[in-house]
Coordinates of C-alpha atoms in Angstrom, one line a residue:
M1 CA 58.7 -24.1 -35.0
A2 CA 62.3 -23.3 -35.2
R3 CA 64.9 -25.0 -33.5
F4 CA 67.1 -22.4 -31.6
D5 CA 71.4 -23.6 -32.9
H6 CA 73.2 -21.8 -30.1
H7 CA 75.8 -20.7 -33.1
G8 CA 73.2 -20.0 -35.7
A9 CA 70.1 -17.2 -36.0
D10 CA 67.4 -18.6 -34.7
L11 CA 68.3 -18.5 -30.7
R12 CA 69.9 -13.9 -32.1
A13 CA 66.2 -13.5 -33.4
Y14 CA 64.7 -14.8 -30.3
C15 CA 66.4 -12.9 -28.0
R16 CA 65.3 -9.7 -29.9
R17 CA 61.6 -10.5 -29.0
P18 CA 59.9 -8.3 -26.9
S19 CA 59.5 -10.9 -24.1
V20 CA 63.1 -10.8 -23.8
A21 CA 64.5 -8.4 -20.6
A22 CA 67.1 -7.5 -23.0
V23 CA 64.8 -6.1 -25.4
R24 CA 64.0 -3.8 -23.3
R25 CA 67.6 -2.6 -22.1
P26 CA 68.5 -3.2 -25.5
H27 CA 71.7 -1.8 -24.4
R28 CA 72.6 -4.2 -21.0
S29 CA 73.1 -7.6 -20.4
L30 CA 70.6 -9.9 -21.4
A31 CA 71.5 -12.2 -18.0
T32 CA 71.6 -9.3 -15.1
G33 CA 70.6 -6.1 -17.1
Q34 CA 74.1 -4.8 -15.9
P35 CA 76.5 -2.6 -18.3
G36 CA 79.3 -4.3 -20.5
H37 CA 80.4 -5.9 -23.2
G38 CA 81.3 -9.3 -22.4
S39 CA 78.0 -11.5 -20.7
G40 CA 75.7 -11.0 -23.3
L41 CA 75.1 -14.3 -25.7
G42 CA 71.2 -13.5 -25.9
R43 CA 72.9 -9.8 -27.3
S44 CA 74.6 -11.7 -29.6
G45 CA 74.8 -15.5 -30.2
H46 CA 77.7 -17.1 -31.1
R47 CA 78.7 -17.4 -34.2
G48 CA 80.2 -20.8 -36.0
R49 CA 79.8 -24.4 -37.2
R50 CA 78.7 -26.8 -34.8
P51 CA 81.3 -28.9 -34.6
A52 CA 80.2 -33.0 -35.6
C53 CA 79.2 -35.1 -31.9
R54 CA 81.0 -37.6 -31.2
A55 CA 79.2 -40.8 -30.5
A56 CA 79.2 -41.6 -27.2
G57 CA 82.2 -43.3 -25.4
A58 CA 84.4 -43.0 -28.6
G59 CA 87.7 -41.8 -27.8
R60 CA 89.0 -39.8 -25.0
R61 CA 85.8 -37.1 -23.0
H62 CA 89.5 -36.4 -21.5
L63 CA 89.7 -32.2 -22.2
R64 CA 91.9 -32.1 -24.3
A65 CA 94.4 -29.3 -23.8
G66 CA 95.8 -26.5 -26.4
R67 CA 92.2 -24.7 -26.9
S68 CA 91.8 -21.2 -26.2
A69 CA 88.9 -19.3 -26.6
A70 CA 91.0 -17.4 -29.4
D71 CA 90.8 -20.6 -31.1
R72 CA 87.2 -21.1 -31.3
P73 CA 85.2 -20.1 -33.9
G74 CA 83.4 -17.1 -33.5
S75 CA 82.7 -15.9 -30.1
G76 CA 80.2 -13.6 -28.9
R77 CA 80.2 -10.0 -30.6
G78 CA 81.8 -7.6 -28.7
L79 CA 84.1 -10.0 -27.2
E80 CA 87.4 -8.6 -26.4
R81 CA 89.7 -12.1 -27.8
P82 CA 92.2 -12.2 -25.4
R83 CA 95.5 -12.6 -26.1
K84 CA 97.2 -16.5 -25.7
G85 CA 99.8 -16.6 -23.6
P86 CA 102.3 -19.1 -23.3
A87 CA 100.8 -22.7 -23.4
R88 CA 101.6 -26.0 -21.3
R89 CA 100.4 -29.6 -22.1
S90 CA 99.1 -31.2 -19.9
G91 CA 101.1 -33.9 -18.2
Q92 CA 104.2 -31.0 -19.2
A93 CA 106.9 -30.1 -15.9
A94 CA 105.5 -27.2 -13.9
A95 CA 106.2 -23.7 -15.0
A96 CA 110.0 -21.8 -13.3
P97 CA 109.7 -19.0 -11.7
D98 CA 111.1 -17.8 -15.2
A99 CA 108.3 -18.6 -17.4
M100 CA 105.9 -16.3 -14.9
T101 CA 104.8 -12.6 -16.4
A102 CA 107.0 -9.2 -15.6
G103 CA 106.7 -7.9 -13.0
P104 CA 107.8 -7.9 -9.3
P105 CA 108.2 -10.9 -7.3
I106 CA 105.5 -12.7 -5.1
A107 CA 105.9 -11.4 -1.9
S108 CA 104.6 -10.6 1.4
T109 CA 103.0 -7.0 2.6
G110 CA 106.1 -5.6 4.3
D111 CA 108.5 -6.2 1.5
P112 CA 109.3 -3.1 -1.3
F113 CA 108.2 -4.9 -4.2
M114 CA 105.5 -6.3 -3.4
P115 CA 103.3 -2.7 -1.6
T116 CA 100.0 -2.9 -3.4
R117 CA 97.9 -7.2 -1.7
P118 CA 96.2 -8.8 -5.1
N119 CA 91.6 -8.4 -4.8
V120 CA 90.3 -12.1 -4.3
L121 CA 87.7 -13.1 -6.1
F122 CA 86.3 -16.6 -5.5
V123 CA 83.5 -17.2 -7.7
M124 CA 81.8 -20.9 -7.5
T125 CA 79.3 -22.6 -9.1
D126 CA 77.2 -25.7 -7.9
Q127 CA 77.5 -29.2 -9.2
Q128 CA 79.1 -28.0 -13.2
R129 CA 80.7 -30.9 -14.1
F130 CA 85.0 -30.9 -15.3
D131 CA 83.9 -31.2 -18.9
T132 CA 81.7 -28.1 -19.1
I133 CA 84.0 -25.4 -20.4
A134 CA 83.7 -24.5 -24.2
A135 CA 87.4 -23.6 -24.6
L136 CA 89.0 -26.9 -22.5
G137 CA 87.7 -29.5 -25.0
N138 CA 83.8 -29.5 -25.0
A139 CA 82.7 -27.8 -28.5
R140 CA 79.4 -28.3 -27.2
V141 CA 78.9 -25.7 -24.6
A142 CA 78.9 -22.2 -25.6
T143 CA 81.3 -20.6 -22.9
P144 CA 82.8 -17.4 -23.8
N145 CA 83.6 -15.4 -20.5
L146 CA 84.6 -18.7 -18.8
D147 CA 87.3 -19.6 -22.0
R148 CA 88.1 -16.1 -22.0
L149 CA 89.2 -16.7 -18.3
A150 CA 91.6 -19.6 -18.9
A151 CA 93.3 -18.1 -21.6
R152 CA 94.8 -15.3 -19.1
G153 CA 95.2 -17.8 -17.3
T154 CA 95.7 -20.9 -15.3
V155 CA 93.4 -24.0 -15.8
F156 CA 94.2 -27.2 -13.6
D157 CA 92.3 -30.7 -15.4
N158 CA 92.8 -33.1 -12.3
A159 CA 90.7 -30.6 -9.9
Y160 CA 88.8 -32.7 -7.4
S161 CA 85.9 -32.0 -5.0
T162 CA 87.7 -34.2 -2.2
T163 CA 83.7 -34.5 -0.6
P164 CA 81.9 -34.6 -3.3
V165 CA 78.4 -32.8 -2.1
C166 CA 77.6 -29.3 -1.2
V167 CA 77.8 -29.4 2.2
P168 CA 81.2 -30.7 3.2
A169 CA 83.0 -30.0 0.4
R170 CA 82.1 -26.0 0.8
Y171 CA 83.5 -26.8 4.8
T172 CA 86.5 -28.0 3.0
L173 CA 86.4 -24.7 1.2
R174 CA 86.5 -21.9 3.9
S175 CA 88.3 -24.4 6.5
G176 CA 90.9 -25.6 4.5
C177 CA 90.4 -28.5 6.4
E178 CA 89.8 -31.6 4.7
P179 CA 86.7 -34.0 5.9
T180 CA 89.2 -36.0 8.4
R181 CA 90.1 -32.9 10.1
T182 CA 85.9 -30.9 9.8
G183 CA 84.1 -34.4 10.5
V184 CA 81.2 -33.2 7.6
Y185 CA 81.1 -36.2 5.5
D186 CA 77.6 -35.1 4.0
N187 CA 75.2 -32.6 4.8
S188 CA 75.2 -32.6 7.3
V189 CA 77.1 -30.4 10.8
P190 CA 78.9 -32.5 12.9
T191 CA 77.6 -32.2 17.1
G192 CA 79.2 -28.7 18.2
G193 CA 78.1 -27.3 14.8
H194 CA 80.9 -24.8 14.3
A195 CA 82.5 -23.8 17.0
D196 CA 82.9 -27.5 16.8
I197 CA 84.5 -27.0 13.6
R198 CA 86.6 -23.7 14.0
Q199 CA 88.4 -24.9 17.4
R200 CA 90.0 -28.2 15.2
C201 CA 90.6 -26.0 11.7
G202 CA 90.9 -22.2 12.8
P203 CA 89.4 -19.2 11.9
Y204 CA 86.9 -19.8 8.5
L205 CA 89.1 -18.2 5.6
A206 CA 86.9 -14.7 5.0
E207 CA 87.6 -14.5 9.1
A208 CA 91.1 -15.0 8.1
M209 CA 91.2 -12.1 5.6
R210 CA 90.1 -9.9 7.7
Q211 CA 92.7 -11.1 10.0
R212 CA 95.4 -10.5 7.3
G213 CA 93.2 -6.1 6.3
Y214 CA 91.2 -7.5 3.6
R215 CA 87.2 -6.6 3.7
T216 CA 85.0 -9.4 3.1
W217 CA 82.0 -10.1 1.6
G218 CA 79.9 -12.6 0.4
V219 CA 77.4 -13.2 -2.2
G220 CA 75.2 -15.9 -2.5
K221 CA 74.6 -20.0 -1.5
F222 CA 76.7 -20.5 1.5
H223 CA 74.4 -24.2 2.2
T224 CA 74.9 -24.2 6.4
T225 CA 73.2 -25.6 9.2
P226 CA 71.4 -23.3 9.9
W227 CA 71.4 -22.2 6.7
D228 CA 72.6 -17.9 8.6
A229 CA 75.3 -19.4 10.2
P230 CA 78.5 -16.2 10.4
L231 CA 81.1 -17.1 8.9
G232 CA 83.3 -14.3 9.0
Y233 CA 82.9 -12.1 6.4
D234 CA 82.1 -8.5 6.4
V235 CA 79.0 -8.7 4.3
Q236 CA 77.5 -12.2 4.2
R237 CA 74.0 -12.0 1.7
H238 CA 72.2 -15.3 1.9
S239 CA 70.7 -16.9 -1.6
E240 CA 69.5 -20.5 -0.6
E241 CA 67.6 -22.9 -2.5
F242 CA 64.2 -23.3 -1.1
Y243 CA 62.7 -22.0 2.1
G244 CA 62.2 -24.0 4.9
T245 CA 60.5 -21.7 6.8
P246 CA 58.5 -18.5 6.4
E247 CA 60.6 -16.9 8.2
Q248 CA 63.7 -18.4 6.2
R249 CA 62.1 -16.6 3.2
A250 CA 62.4 -13.3 5.0
G251 CA 65.6 -13.6 6.1
D252 CA 67.1 -14.1 2.9
A253 CA 68.6 -11.8 1.0
Y254 CA 67.8 -13.1 -2.7
A255 CA 63.5 -13.9 -1.2
S256 CA 63.8 -10.1 0.1
W257 CA 64.8 -8.5 -2.8
I258 CA 61.7 -10.5 -4.9
A259 CA 59.2 -8.8 -2.4
R260 CA 60.4 -5.5 -2.2
E261 CA 61.0 -4.9 -5.8
H262 CA 58.9 -7.2 -8.3
P263 CA 56.3 -8.4 -5.8
E264 CA 54.9 -9.1 -8.8
Y265 CA 56.8 -12.1 -8.5
D266 CA 56.6 -12.9 -4.7
W267 CA 54.0 -14.6 -5.0
I268 CA 56.0 -18.0 -6.5
E269 CA 57.0 -20.2 -3.4
A270 CA 60.1 -22.1 -5.0
L271 CA 61.3 -19.1 -7.4
M272 CA 64.6 -22.1 -8.4
G273 CA 62.6 -24.7 -10.4
E274 CA 60.1 -27.0 -8.8
R275 CA 62.2 -29.7 -6.6
T276 CA 60.8 -33.8 -5.3
D277 CA 59.1 -35.5 -8.2
M278 CA 59.8 -32.3 -10.6
Y279 CA 64.1 -32.8 -10.0
Y280 CA 65.3 -34.5 -12.6
M281 CA 62.7 -33.3 -15.6
P282 CA 63.6 -30.7 -17.3
Q283 CA 61.9 -27.6 -16.2
L284 CA 61.5 -23.4 -17.0
S285 CA 63.1 -20.2 -15.1
P286 CA 59.8 -19.0 -13.5
L287 CA 61.4 -15.9 -13.2
P288 CA 63.0 -13.8 -16.0
A289 CA 66.5 -14.4 -17.0
D290 CA 67.6 -10.7 -15.0
C291 CA 64.9 -11.5 -11.9
T292 CA 66.8 -14.9 -11.1
V293 CA 69.2 -15.4 -8.6
E294 CA 72.0 -16.1 -10.8
S295 CA 71.0 -12.3 -12.1
W296 CA 71.2 -10.7 -8.6
A297 CA 73.9 -12.4 -6.4
T298 CA 76.2 -11.1 -10.1
R299 CA 74.9 -7.1 -9.6
E300 CA 75.2 -8.4 -5.8
A301 CA 78.7 -8.6 -6.9
I302 CA 79.5 -5.6 -8.5
G303 CA 78.5 -3.8 -6.1
L304 CA 80.3 -5.4 -3.5
L305 CA 83.7 -5.3 -5.4
A306 CA 83.0 -1.5 -6.4
A307 CA 82.5 -0.1 -3.6
G308 CA 86.0 0.3 -1.9
D309 CA 87.0 1.2 1.4
G310 CA 91.1 1.7 0.5
R311 CA 91.6 -2.1 1.9
P312 CA 91.6 -4.4 -0.9
W313 CA 89.3 -6.8 -0.8
F314 CA 88.2 -10.8 -0.6
G315 CA 85.1 -11.9 -2.1
V316 CA 83.2 -15.2 -2.8
V317 CA 80.3 -15.3 -5.6
S318 CA 78.2 -18.8 -4.6
Y319 CA 75.9 -19.7 -7.6
I320 CA 73.2 -22.3 -7.2
G321 CA 72.8 -23.0 -10.2
P322 CA 73.9 -25.2 -12.7
H323 CA 72.3 -27.5 -9.6
P324 CA 68.8 -29.1 -9.7
P325 CA 65.9 -28.1 -10.7
F326 CA 67.6 -27.7 -14.8
A327 CA 65.2 -24.6 -15.3
P328 CA 67.0 -22.3 -17.0
P329 CA 64.8 -19.2 -18.2
L330 CA 64.2 -18.2 -22.0
P331 CA 65.8 -18.2 -23.8
Y332 CA 68.7 -20.7 -22.6
N333 CA 66.1 -23.1 -22.2
R334 CA 66.2 -23.3 -25.8
M335 CA 69.9 -23.7 -26.4
Y336 CA 71.1 -26.4 -26.7
D337 CA 68.9 -29.5 -28.6
P338 CA 68.4 -32.4 -26.6
D339 CA 69.0 -34.2 -30.3
Q340 CA 72.5 -33.0 -31.0
M341 CA 74.1 -33.9 -26.5
P342 CA 75.8 -37.4 -26.2
D343 CA 74.5 -39.9 -24.3
P344 CA 75.0 -41.0 -20.7
V345 CA 78.4 -42.7 -20.7
C346 CA 77.9 -46.1 -18.7
G347 CA 79.3 -49.2 -18.3
D348 CA 78.2 -53.0 -16.4
R349 CA 75.5 -51.7 -14.4
A350 CA 76.1 -53.2 -11.8
I351 CA 79.7 -52.3 -10.9
D352 CA 78.4 -48.9 -11.2
H353 CA 75.7 -49.5 -8.7
L354 CA 78.1 -51.7 -6.4
D355 CA 78.4 -47.9 -5.2
Q356 CA 74.5 -47.9 -3.3
H357 CA 74.0 -44.5 -2.7
I358 CA 73.5 -44.5 -6.8
P359 CA 70.5 -46.3 -6.8
W360 CA 69.6 -45.4 -4.5
M361 CA 70.6 -41.4 -5.6
N362 CA 68.5 -42.1 -8.8
H363 CA 65.2 -43.6 -6.4
L364 CA 65.5 -40.5 -3.9
V365 CA 64.9 -37.8 -7.1
Y366 CA 62.5 -39.6 -9.2
A367 CA 64.6 -40.7 -11.7
E368 CA 65.6 -44.2 -11.2
D369 CA 66.2 -44.4 -15.6
V370 CA 69.0 -43.6 -16.5
D371 CA 66.9 -43.7 -20.7
P372 CA 69.7 -41.7 -23.2
H373 CA 66.6 -39.9 -24.1
R374 CA 66.3 -38.3 -20.2
A375 CA 69.8 -37.7 -20.2
R376 CA 70.5 -35.5 -23.7
T377 CA 67.1 -33.4 -22.8
L378 CA 68.8 -32.8 -19.3
K379 CA 71.8 -32.3 -20.2
A380 CA 70.5 -29.7 -23.0
R381 CA 68.6 -28.0 -20.1
Y382 CA 72.6 -28.1 -17.9
Y383 CA 74.2 -27.1 -20.7
G384 CA 71.6 -24.0 -21.1
E385 CA 72.2 -22.5 -17.4
I386 CA 75.7 -23.1 -17.6
S387 CA 75.6 -20.4 -20.7
Y388 CA 73.1 -18.1 -18.8
I389 CA 75.6 -18.7 -15.8
D390 CA 78.4 -17.2 -17.9
A391 CA 77.2 -14.7 -19.4
C392 CA 76.2 -13.9 -15.7
I393 CA 80.2 -14.0 -15.4
G394 CA 81.1 -11.9 -17.9
D395 CA 79.7 -8.9 -16.3
L396 CA 81.3 -9.9 -13.6
L397 CA 85.0 -10.5 -14.9
D398 CA 83.4 -7.1 -16.7
A399 CA 83.3 -5.6 -13.7
V400 CA 86.1 -6.9 -12.3
E401 CA 88.3 -5.1 -15.4
R402 CA 87.1 -2.0 -15.4
R403 CA 88.7 -1.8 -12.3
P404 CA 91.7 0.6 -12.4
D405 CA 93.9 -2.8 -10.3
A406 CA 91.6 -5.8 -12.6
G407 CA 95.3 -7.0 -13.2
N408 CA 96.5 -7.2 -9.2
T409 CA 92.8 -9.7 -9.3
V410 CA 93.2 -12.5 -8.3
I411 CA 89.7 -14.8 -9.6
C412 CA 89.3 -18.4 -8.8
F413 CA 86.9 -19.9 -10.9
F414 CA 85.0 -23.7 -9.4
A415 CA 82.9 -25.9 -8.0
D416 CA 82.0 -27.2 -5.3
H417 CA 80.8 -31.1 -7.0
G418 CA 80.0 -32.3 -10.0
D419 CA 76.7 -34.5 -11.5
L420 CA 77.0 -38.1 -12.4
L421 CA 74.1 -36.7 -15.3
G422 CA 73.4 -40.2 -16.7
D423 CA 77.1 -41.5 -16.1
H424 CA 77.4 -44.4 -14.6
H425 CA 73.8 -45.0 -14.7
G426 CA 73.3 -42.6 -11.9
W427 CA 71.8 -39.3 -11.8
Q428 CA 73.3 -36.1 -9.0
K429 CA 77.2 -36.4 -7.2
E430 CA 78.4 -38.5 -3.7
S431 CA 79.9 -40.3 -5.8
F432 CA 83.9 -40.6 -6.7
F433 CA 83.2 -41.2 -10.7
E434 CA 84.9 -38.4 -11.8
A435 CA 81.4 -36.6 -13.4
S436 CA 80.7 -36.5 -10.3
A437 CA 84.2 -35.2 -8.0
R438 CA 85.8 -33.6 -11.1
V439 CA 86.2 -30.3 -11.3
P440 CA 87.3 -26.8 -12.9
F441 CA 88.9 -25.1 -11.6
L442 CA 90.8 -21.7 -13.3
I443 CA 93.1 -18.9 -11.5
S444 CA 93.6 -15.9 -13.4
W445 CA 96.5 -13.1 -11.6
P446 CA 97.1 -11.3 -14.6
D447 CA 100.0 -9.2 -13.1
R448 CA 101.4 -12.4 -11.6
I449 CA 100.1 -16.0 -13.1
A450 CA 101.2 -17.2 -16.5
A451 CA 98.2 -16.9 -19.4
G452 CA 97.6 -19.8 -21.0
D453 CA 99.1 -22.3 -19.2
R454 CA 97.2 -25.5 -18.9
R455 CA 98.8 -28.0 -15.2
S456 CA 98.3 -31.7 -14.6
E457 CA 98.8 -31.6 -11.3
L458 CA 96.2 -33.1 -8.6
V459 CA 94.6 -30.0 -7.0
C460 CA 91.0 -30.0 -5.1
L461 CA 89.3 -27.4 -3.1
T462 CA 91.2 -27.5 0.4
D463 CA 94.0 -25.9 -1.5
L464 CA 92.2 -22.4 -2.2
F465 CA 92.2 -21.2 1.8
G466 CA 96.6 -21.0 0.4
L467 CA 95.9 -19.7 -2.3
A468 CA 94.3 -17.1 -0.3
T469 CA 96.3 -16.5 2.5
S470 CA 99.9 -16.8 0.6
A471 CA 98.6 -14.1 -2.6
A472 CA 97.4 -12.0 1.1
G473 CA 101.3 -11.9 2.0
E474 CA 100.9 -14.5 5.0
P475 CA 100.4 -18.3 4.2
E476 CA 98.5 -20.5 5.8
L477 CA 98.6 -23.9 3.7
R478 CA 96.0 -26.3 6.9
Q479 CA 96.1 -29.4 5.1
G480 CA 96.4 -28.2 1.6
S481 CA 99.1 -28.0 -0.7
D482 CA 101.1 -24.7 -1.6
L483 CA 98.8 -23.4 -4.3
L484 CA 100.9 -19.7 -5.1
G485 CA 104.2 -22.2 -4.6
L486 CA 103.0 -24.5 -7.9
L487 CA 102.5 -21.5 -10.2
T488 CA 105.9 -19.9 -9.3
G489 CA 108.2 -23.9 -9.1
T490 CA 109.4 -23.5 -5.2
A491 CA 106.7 -25.3 -4.6
P492 CA 106.6 -29.1 -5.2
P493 CA 103.0 -31.5 -6.6
R494 CA 101.1 -33.4 -4.4
E495 CA 101.7 -37.0 -5.2
T496 CA 98.6 -38.5 -3.6
L497 CA 95.5 -37.1 -3.1
F498 CA 92.5 -38.3 -0.8
G499 CA 88.9 -38.6 -0.4
Y500 CA 86.5 -39.1 1.8
H501 CA 82.7 -39.5 1.5
G502 CA 79.8 -40.8 4.3
R503 CA 80.2 -41.2 8.2
P504 CA 83.4 -43.2 9.0
G505 CA 82.8 -46.0 10.7
T506 CA 80.0 -47.1 8.8
R507 CA 78.3 -49.5 5.9
R508 CA 78.0 -46.0 4.0
F509 CA 81.5 -44.9 3.4
K510 CA 83.7 -44.9 1.3
A511 CA 86.5 -42.7 -0.1
M512 CA 88.7 -42.2 -2.8
V513 CA 93.0 -42.2 -3.6
R514 CA 94.5 -40.6 -6.9
Q515 CA 97.6 -41.6 -8.0
G516 CA 99.5 -41.0 -11.5
G517 CA 96.9 -42.3 -13.8
L518 CA 96.1 -44.5 -11.5
K519 CA 92.6 -43.7 -8.9
L520 CA 90.3 -46.4 -6.5
I521 CA 87.4 -46.1 -5.3
W522 CA 87.5 -48.2 -2.0
L523 CA 83.5 -49.1 -0.4
A524 CA 83.3 -50.4 3.6
N525 CA 79.5 -51.8 2.5
G526 CA 80.8 -55.2 1.3
G527 CA 84.8 -53.9 1.4
H528 CA 84.7 -53.5 -2.1
R529 CA 87.5 -52.3 -5.1
L530 CA 87.5 -50.1 -7.9
L531 CA 90.7 -49.0 -9.7
F532 CA 91.1 -47.4 -12.9
D533 CA 93.5 -47.0 -14.9
L534 CA 92.5 -43.2 -16.2
T535 CA 95.2 -43.1 -19.5
S536 CA 93.7 -45.5 -20.9
D537 CA 90.6 -45.4 -19.3
P538 CA 88.9 -41.6 -18.8
D539 CA 85.7 -43.2 -18.5
E540 CA 86.5 -45.2 -16.4
L541 CA 84.3 -48.5 -17.4
V542 CA 86.9 -51.3 -16.8
P543 CA 88.0 -51.9 -14.0
V544 CA 91.0 -53.3 -13.4
Q545 CA 91.8 -54.4 -9.7
Q546 CA 91.8 -58.3 -11.0
A547 CA 94.3 -57.7 -13.4
R548 CA 96.7 -55.4 -11.8
P549 CA 96.1 -56.4 -7.9
H550 CA 99.0 -54.8 -6.4
D551 CA 98.7 -51.4 -7.3
A552 CA 95.1 -51.8 -5.5
D553 CA 96.2 -53.3 -2.1
R554 CA 99.0 -50.8 -2.3
L555 CA 96.3 -47.4 -2.6
T556 CA 94.1 -49.1 0.3
A557 CA 97.0 -49.4 2.1
L558 CA 97.7 -45.5 1.4
L559 CA 94.6 -45.6 2.5
A560 CA 94.4 -46.9 5.7
E561 CA 97.6 -45.3 6.8
R562 CA 96.5 -42.1 6.3
L563 CA 92.8 -42.0 7.8
R564 CA 95.7 -43.6 11.0
V565 CA 97.6 -40.7 10.8
E566 CA 94.4 -38.2 11.1
G567 CA 92.7 -40.4 13.5
V568 CA 89.6 -41.8 12.6
T569 CA 90.2 -44.7 13.7
E570 CA 85.9 -45.9 13.4
C571 CA 87.1 -47.0 9.8
L572 CA 89.9 -49.1 11.0
D573 CA 89.9 -53.0 11.5
G574 CA 92.9 -53.9 12.9
V575 CA 95.8 -53.4 10.6
G576 CA 93.3 -52.5 7.6
L577 CA 89.8 -51.4 7.1
R578 CA 86.5 -52.1 7.9
T579 CA 83.9 -53.4 5.7
F580 CA 80.7 -54.1 6.5
P581 CA 79.0 -57.3 4.4
Y582 CA 77.4 -55.7 2.1
E583 CA 73.1 -54.7 1.5
T584 CA 71.1 -53.1 -0.6
W585 CA 70.2 -49.6 1.0
P586 CA 66.7 -48.5 1.6
L587 CA 64.5 -46.9 -0.4
T588 CA 62.7 -43.5 0.4
R589 CA 61.7 -39.8 -2.1
I590 CA 63.3 -36.6 -1.7
H591 CA 60.3 -34.2 0.2
Q592 CA 62.5 -30.6 -0.7
F593 CA 58.8 -28.7 -0.6
D594 CA 58.7 -24.9 -0.3
L595 CA 57.5 -24.6 3.3
S596 CA 57.2 -20.7 3.1
R597 CA 54.0 -20.3 3.5
G598 CA 54.0 -22.9 5.2
V599 CA 51.7 -25.2 2.6
T600 CA 52.9 -28.6 3.2
G601 CA 52.2 -31.4 -0.2
F602 CA 51.6 -35.0 -1.1
G603 CA 48.6 -34.5 1.2
A604 CA 51.0 -34.4 3.8
G605 CA 50.3 -31.2 7.2

């Protein structure tokens, strides 16, 4: 049986087989069925020689500066190679205002030099690591459409999810506030729910943009409790990960579309792949590429951005992938050879597992073993899902670029968090290691922002609230930094970034402090500290808190002071941080059966 090299002819031939939806509609995208040139990797393949793979842990795993889509050999046929803009290597000073692209200065909507406010499009993936974009240094993955977005905009290399798990990360985005104010530190909401969060933080971002005169819409995964909580959009179309009740499935826009348009697939309970004991096993999507939730979300978004009423629009497209299950559709499930994937990067298991969340999560998802073969196999499927979503994003970018106001459309691409994928002897997220907490972060605004730029400043998801409201002409930063000011050279960079996870005042609370090249991970469980110098040790293999106690103490004191200022006193014990005797956590399993048919599993119910 032939191997499918994503740079070679085998995959291209495979994509032309009659079983693939694209062949039935050869003029449309393999991923979504949309017309356009830019996204169909399955149509054209990805030509060029596969670069030699480096040994795991050899050299730096940081993304390399200065590469664009135009630098890579053979992006897909039909993909327009973007002009390479002025590039700056990570660590150089911010661009001065006169380095911006030509055009009138950014100003409020009342300024005669800015008569038209921009559209704003947020594109978010779920659980996508920072090191998964080809143009930014990962030669093993094909992402031609994210490559072109990076080439026409600005890349932030040090972007973080300050609470790296689905629900709290999304609340930092929609509220512009950190967990110390939202009160959401894990996959739940506090007593009082949304009304309580709004009282502390103010209206959610969609509401704030509506108040500024924008037409607002959102499509995809929102991950709220309850699942259908209103978030202030004019139009909100859900596609959640799985269905806890028949009523939820009936109310889910994507599941309803399947039932209405593709009843032949409506019998499938888990439309996005099996969870529970199959969560961290390689799978194949039960649906063809043009019927998946990513394909549906893309088509819905394209329709919504075209449904103009004269107002500028603010849209959010929230893809569920590459979050597990690792189930890309054909042919993306065979796009990458596991034997060509790198081994996980692991240090001392005892050090990695000081954070008890890692072994606890491994057991939770039935994946206690982190052997290299399993990790490589899952990474191959993970990359397949990323390339598939990249194809969907290509259709979305094509739709924007066909508009007359494409140059005045802000596009932000980011993820809610990453995935360890075997690194540090672990899976999943909820860790402050780079693979979990650091995310891709791209911003494009052709009429206003320089192309081809690489930035090293510390940014986070909370900053996106201020970016959107600033672009709308009425800035409201809340707890974020001024991204637009940073991009135009009018605002200083953030010096220190904090992250939090777990309920304050319990042994499950942990925090991160990132400053310069240093990162401190602090654990209430045992009071353990891990200090890493990311400049010399980007893989976080050798903690240096014993060799550099002054730096560890200084960052710990900054964390305690920040929590004191934020009023999170349950984390404090006098002048320092509250700690607990170290304990291992009781183990449990994840039981996320699809319950939309009223059937449970493992003999229960």
